[in-house]
Coordinates of C-alpha atoms in Angstrom, one line a residue:
M1 CA -14.8 25.2 55.8
L2 CA -11.9 26.0 58.3
T3 CA -8.9 23.8 59.0
T4 CA -7.0 23.5 62.3
A5 CA -4.3 26.0 61.3
P6 CA -3.7 28.7 64.0
A7 CA -5.1 31.4 61.8
D8 CA -8.3 29.5 61.1
L9 CA -8.8 28.9 64.8
Q10 CA -8.4 32.6 65.4
T11 CA -11.0 33.2 62.7
A12 CA -13.4 30.7 64.3
A13 CA -13.0 32.4 67.7
A14 CA -13.6 35.8 66.2
M15 CA -16.8 34.4 64.6
I16 CA -18.0 33.1 68.0
N17 CA -17.3 36.5 69.6
K18 CA -19.4 38.2 66.9
G19 CA -22.4 36.0 67.7
Q20 CA -22.0 33.6 64.8
V21 CA -22.3 29.8 64.8
V22 CA -19.3 27.6 64.1
A23 CA -19.3 23.7 64.0
F24 CA -16.4 22.2 65.9
P25 CA -14.8 18.8 66.4
T26 CA -14.7 16.7 69.5
E27 CA -13.6 13.1 70.1
T28 CA -17.3 12.1 70.2
V29 CA -19.2 13.9 67.4
Y30 CA -19.1 17.3 65.8
G31 CA -20.8 20.1 67.8
L32 CA -22.6 23.3 66.9
G33 CA -20.9 26.1 68.8
A34 CA -22.1 29.6 69.7
D35 CA -21.3 31.9 72.7
A36 CA -23.2 30.4 75.6
T37 CA -23.6 33.9 77.2
N38 CA -25.1 35.5 74.0
E39 CA -28.8 34.7 73.8
S40 CA -29.2 35.8 70.2
A41 CA -26.3 33.6 69.2
V42 CA -27.7 30.6 71.0
K43 CA -31.1 31.2 69.2
K44 CA -29.2 30.8 65.9
V45 CA -28.2 27.3 67.0
F46 CA -31.8 26.3 67.7
A47 CA -32.8 27.7 64.3
A48 CA -30.0 25.9 62.4
K49 CA -30.9 22.6 64.0
H50 CA -34.7 23.0 64.1
R51 CA -34.2 22.1 67.8
P52 CA -37.2 22.2 70.2
A53 CA -36.9 25.2 72.6
D54 CA -37.3 23.1 75.8
N55 CA -34.3 20.9 75.0
P56 CA -31.4 22.3 77.1
L57 CA -27.9 22.6 75.7
I58 CA -24.5 21.4 76.9
V59 CA -22.1 24.2 77.8
T60 CA -18.7 23.3 76.4
V61 CA -15.6 24.9 78.1
A62 CA -11.9 25.1 77.7
S63 CA -10.9 24.7 81.3
V64 CA -12.3 24.0 84.8
E65 CA -11.7 27.7 85.6
M66 CA -14.3 28.6 82.9
V67 CA -16.8 26.4 84.8
Q68 CA -16.1 28.3 88.0
R69 CA -17.4 31.5 86.4
F70 CA -20.9 30.0 86.5
V71 CA -21.1 27.9 89.7
E72 CA -20.8 28.9 93.3
V73 CA -18.8 25.8 94.1
I74 CA -18.0 22.6 92.3
P75 CA -19.2 19.7 94.5
A76 CA -16.5 17.4 95.8
Q77 CA -17.9 14.4 93.9
A78 CA -18.0 16.3 90.7
Q79 CA -14.4 17.5 91.2
K80 CA -13.4 13.8 91.5
L81 CA -15.0 13.1 88.1
I82 CA -13.3 16.2 86.6
D83 CA -9.9 15.0 87.9
A84 CA -10.5 11.5 86.5
F85 CA -12.2 12.1 83.1
W86 CA -11.6 15.7 81.9
P87 CA -10.7 16.5 79.2
G88 CA -12.9 13.7 77.9
S89 CA -16.2 12.2 77.0
L90 CA -18.1 13.1 80.2
T91 CA -20.7 15.8 80.7
I92 CA -21.5 16.8 84.3
I93 CA -24.7 18.4 85.4
M94 CA -24.4 20.9 88.3
E95 CA -26.4 23.8 89.7
Y96 CA -25.3 27.2 88.4
I97 CA -25.5 30.8 89.7
P98 CA -28.9 32.2 88.8
G99 CA -28.8 34.7 86.0
K100 CA -25.4 33.6 84.8
L101 CA -26.9 31.8 81.8
S102 CA -29.9 32.4 79.7
P103 CA -33.0 30.1 80.3
I104 CA -32.7 29.3 76.6
V105 CA -29.5 27.5 77.4
T106 CA -30.7 25.7 80.5
G107 CA -34.3 25.0 79.4
G108 CA -35.3 27.2 82.4
L109 CA -33.8 24.6 84.8
P110 CA -31.6 25.6 87.8
T111 CA -29.0 23.2 86.5
V112 CA -26.6 23.2 83.5
A113 CA -24.5 20.5 81.8
F114 CA -20.8 21.2 81.4
R115 CA -18.3 19.4 79.2
L116 CA -14.6 19.8 78.6
P117 CA -13.8 17.8 75.4
A118 CA -10.6 16.0 74.7
S119 CA -10.1 17.8 71.4
P120 CA -7.3 20.3 71.8
V121 CA -8.5 22.1 68.7
T122 CA -11.9 22.9 70.2
R123 CA -10.4 23.8 73.6
E124 CA -8.0 26.2 71.8
V125 CA -10.9 27.9 70.0
I126 CA -12.9 28.3 73.2
A127 CA -9.9 29.7 75.0
L128 CA -9.2 32.2 72.2
A129 CA -12.9 33.3 72.3
D130 CA -12.6 33.4 76.2
T131 CA -16.2 32.3 76.5
P132 CA -17.9 28.9 76.8
I133 CA -19.9 27.7 73.9
V134 CA -23.1 25.7 73.6
G135 CA -22.4 22.4 72.0
P136 CA -25.3 20.3 70.6
S137 CA -24.4 17.9 67.8
A138 CA -24.1 19.6 64.5
N139 CA -26.9 17.9 62.7
T140 CA -30.6 18.6 61.9
S141 CA -32.5 17.6 65.1
G142 CA -33.7 14.0 65.0
K143 CA -31.1 12.9 62.4
P144 CA -28.0 10.8 62.9
S145 CA -25.2 12.8 64.6
P146 CA -22.2 13.9 62.5
T147 CA -18.9 12.2 62.9
T148 CA -17.1 14.1 60.0
A149 CA -17.0 17.7 58.8
Q150 CA -18.7 16.4 55.6
H151 CA -21.7 15.2 57.6
V152 CA -22.0 18.7 59.1
W153 CA -21.7 20.3 55.6
H154 CA -24.6 18.0 54.5
D155 CA -26.9 19.3 57.2
M156 CA -25.6 22.8 57.9
H157 CA -24.3 24.3 54.6
G158 CA -25.7 27.8 54.3
K159 CA -27.0 27.8 57.9
I160 CA -23.8 28.5 59.9
A161 CA -20.7 30.7 59.6
G162 CA -18.1 27.9 59.4
I163 CA -17.0 24.3 60.1
I164 CA -13.7 23.4 61.7
D165 CA -12.5 20.2 60.0
D166 CA -10.4 17.9 62.1
G167 CA -11.1 14.6 60.4
A168 CA -13.3 11.8 61.6
T169 CA -14.2 11.6 65.3
R170 CA -12.6 8.8 67.4
V171 CA -15.4 7.8 69.8
G172 CA -18.4 8.3 67.5
V173 CA -21.3 8.6 70.1
E174 CA -22.0 11.5 72.3
S175 CA -20.6 12.0 75.8
T176 CA -21.9 10.3 78.9
V177 CA -24.1 12.7 80.9
I178 CA -24.2 12.4 84.7
D179 CA -26.4 14.4 87.0
M180 CA -24.6 15.4 90.1
T181 CA -27.6 17.3 91.6
T182 CA -29.4 14.1 92.7
E183 CA -29.0 12.4 96.0
I184 CA -27.2 9.5 94.2
P185 CA -25.4 10.6 91.0
T186 CA -27.4 9.5 88.0
I187 CA -26.4 8.7 84.4
L188 CA -29.0 10.4 82.1
R189 CA -27.3 9.4 78.9
P190 CA -24.8 6.5 78.5
G191 CA -21.6 7.2 76.6
A192 CA -17.9 6.2 76.3
V193 CA -17.3 6.7 80.0
T194 CA -19.1 3.7 81.5
Q195 CA -21.0 3.3 84.8
E196 CA -18.3 0.9 86.0
E197 CA -15.6 3.6 85.4
L198 CA -17.7 6.3 87.2
E199 CA -18.4 4.0 90.2
A200 CA -14.6 3.2 90.5
V201 CA -14.2 7.0 91.2
I202 CA -17.2 8.1 93.2
G203 CA -19.0 4.9 94.4
T204 CA -22.7 4.1 93.6
V205 CA -24.1 5.6 90.5
N206 CA -27.7 5.2 89.3
S207 CA -28.7 4.9 85.6
E208 CA -31.9 6.4 84.4
H209 CA -33.4 5.1 81.1
R210 CA -36.7 6.8 80.6
K211 CA -38.3 9.1 78.1
V212 CA -39.3 12.5 79.6
G213 CA -43.0 13.3 79.5
A214 CA -44.5 15.8 77.0
D215 CA -44.9 18.5 79.7
E216 CA -41.5 17.9 81.3
T217 CA -38.2 19.7 80.5
P218 CA -35.3 17.2 80.1
K219 CA -32.1 17.8 82.1
A220 CA -30.0 16.4 79.3
P221 CA -30.3 15.9 75.5
G222 CA -31.7 12.7 74.1
M223 CA -34.3 12.1 76.9
K224 CA -37.4 13.4 75.2
Y225 CA -37.3 13.7 71.5
R226 CA -36.8 11.4 68.5
H227 CA -33.1 11.1 67.8
Y228 CA -30.5 9.7 65.4
A229 CA -33.1 8.3 62.9
P230 CA -32.9 8.1 59.1
D231 CA -36.0 8.6 57.0
V232 CA -36.5 4.8 56.5
P233 CA -37.3 2.2 59.2
V234 CA -34.3 0.9 61.2
Y235 CA -34.5 -2.5 62.9
M236 CA -32.1 -3.9 65.5
V237 CA -30.9 -7.5 64.9
T238 CA -29.5 -9.8 67.6
D239 CA -26.8 -12.3 66.9
D240 CA -29.2 -15.3 66.8
N241 CA -31.4 -13.7 64.1
W242 CA -28.8 -12.6 61.5
Q243 CA -29.0 -15.7 59.2
R244 CA -32.8 -15.4 58.9
A245 CA -32.7 -11.6 58.7
I246 CA -30.3 -11.8 55.7
I247 CA -32.4 -14.4 53.9
W248 CA -35.4 -12.0 54.4
A249 CA -33.4 -9.0 53.2
Q250 CA -32.4 -10.9 50.0
Q251 CA -36.0 -11.8 49.2
Q252 CA -37.2 -8.1 49.2
L253 CA -37.9 -6.3 46.0
E254 CA -36.2 -3.2 47.2
P255 CA -32.6 -3.2 48.6
V256 CA -32.1 -3.5 52.4
G257 CA -29.1 -1.9 54.1
I258 CA -27.2 -4.1 56.4
M259 CA -24.9 -2.8 59.1
A260 CA -22.9 -5.5 61.0
T261 CA -19.5 -6.4 62.4
D262 CA -16.8 -8.0 60.2
E263 CA -17.5 -11.3 62.0
V264 CA -21.2 -11.3 61.0
I265 CA -20.4 -10.1 57.4
K266 CA -17.8 -12.9 57.0
A267 CA -20.0 -15.6 58.5
N268 CA -22.8 -14.8 56.2
H269 CA -20.7 -14.3 53.0
L270 CA -21.6 -10.6 52.7
A271 CA -18.1 -9.3 52.1
G272 CA -17.8 -7.0 49.1
M273 CA -21.6 -6.9 48.6
D274 CA -23.4 -3.6 47.9
Y275 CA -25.7 -2.3 50.7
V276 CA -23.4 -3.7 53.4
W277 CA -21.8 -1.4 55.9
S278 CA -19.0 -2.7 58.2
L279 CA -19.2 -1.8 61.9
G280 CA -15.7 -3.0 62.3
D281 CA -14.3 -5.6 64.7
G282 CA -16.5 -5.1 67.8
V283 CA -18.5 -2.6 69.8
S284 CA -15.8 0.0 70.2
A285 CA -15.4 0.3 66.4
A286 CA -19.2 0.1 66.0
N287 CA -19.7 3.1 68.2
A288 CA -17.4 5.1 65.9
K289 CA -19.1 3.8 62.7
L290 CA -22.8 3.7 63.7
F291 CA -23.8 7.3 62.8
A292 CA -21.8 7.3 59.6
G293 CA -23.5 4.1 58.4
L294 CA -27.0 5.4 59.2
R295 CA -26.2 8.6 57.2
Y296 CA -24.7 6.5 54.3
F297 CA -27.9 4.6 53.9
D298 CA -30.1 7.6 54.5
D299 CA -28.6 9.3 51.5
R300 CA -29.3 6.3 49.2
N301 CA -32.9 6.8 47.9
E302 CA -33.2 3.1 46.9
I303 CA -32.8 1.8 50.5
T304 CA -36.2 1.1 52.1
T305 CA -35.1 -0.6 55.3
I306 CA -31.9 -0.8 57.4
L307 CA -30.9 -3.7 59.6
V308 CA -28.3 -3.0 62.3
Q309 CA -26.5 -5.3 64.7
R310 CA -27.2 -4.9 68.4
F311 CA -24.7 -5.8 71.1
A312 CA -24.9 -7.0 74.7
D313 CA -26.2 -4.4 77.2
E314 CA -22.9 -4.0 79.1
G315 CA -20.0 -1.6 79.2
I316 CA -19.8 0.7 76.2
G317 CA -22.4 -1.5 74.5
L318 CA -24.9 0.4 76.6
A319 CA -24.1 3.7 74.8
Y320 CA -24.2 2.0 71.4
N321 CA -27.5 0.3 72.1
N322 CA -29.0 3.5 73.5
R323 CA -28.3 5.4 70.2
L324 CA -29.3 2.5 68.0
G325 CA -32.5 1.9 70.0
K326 CA -33.5 5.5 69.4
A327 CA -32.7 5.3 65.7
A328 CA -34.8 2.2 65.5
S329 CA -37.6 3.5 67.8
G330 CA -37.1 0.3 69.8
Q331 CA -37.9 -2.0 66.9
F332 CA -36.3 -5.4 66.5
W333 CA -36.2 -7.6 63.5
T334 CA -37.7 -11.0 64.3
A335 CA -38.6 -14.0 62.1
T336 CA -42.1 -14.1 63.7
D337 CA -42.9 -10.5 62.5
F338 CA -41.1 -10.6 59.1
M339 CA -41.1 -14.2 57.7

């Protein structure tokens, strides 16, 4: 495992230049990095993750100048978003110059998703390597995304060349993805940058919440395949159902994992109890703690079910509910179904 010392960053960059795969930190989740211009290196990422071949990859860059190597021109609206949100948790889909990137990166589409992360460590590594890197989350496909280097080690030990450890991530859910190639810019994946924030910069923005068909190539990650899910069933719980859900959980022969805010934990006298994971003091904290909690319970063989608090569908709650909804396959806990 590598640290953020200058020598280690030089080593990580050298690994990337040699076609190896290195996990890297961002403010959202840890990513799996390989030279985006090296097809054989990119194939190693797909192999390490067991990722479907038609799922395109985000291209992570160190600067806007690096994006300009691959596009004829950055659209004016996209430039406004770059000025407002980069470096940061926003991924922007644009058309790229044909032949500049392998179809394995783009899923064969004429578009590519670019991101310039807030992490200075990762920007430094990419700048040292002088090449953009692909950047899917550094987990086995379908499993909860990694928010610590230890999570990456759990999934990727022995499969990749190294992991850059920069501590726990700050945001905790993947970047917002916006498609700038549509008539009206369209959010394909909600994240820390909200629709309201985007519209304050460029005007009307659509939001697309659909699952891509079996024969369709998604423009962005998370639109087609099962994501973020532990091996046991996950159920979303709304605020009005917690009291009954906890009574049900306590009646089960096998332990049930409970993930909720400190307010819910205190109101239902769960503080200090085993099988309870705090999501903190609200939706911002919950975003940062969601994947870690799902991983915590996924590693406890005695847990048979996980109940997780859902928030209102507004602001950054949209990103949280999007990830939780996928982990739960859209399933809610209700007294009618369980009691």
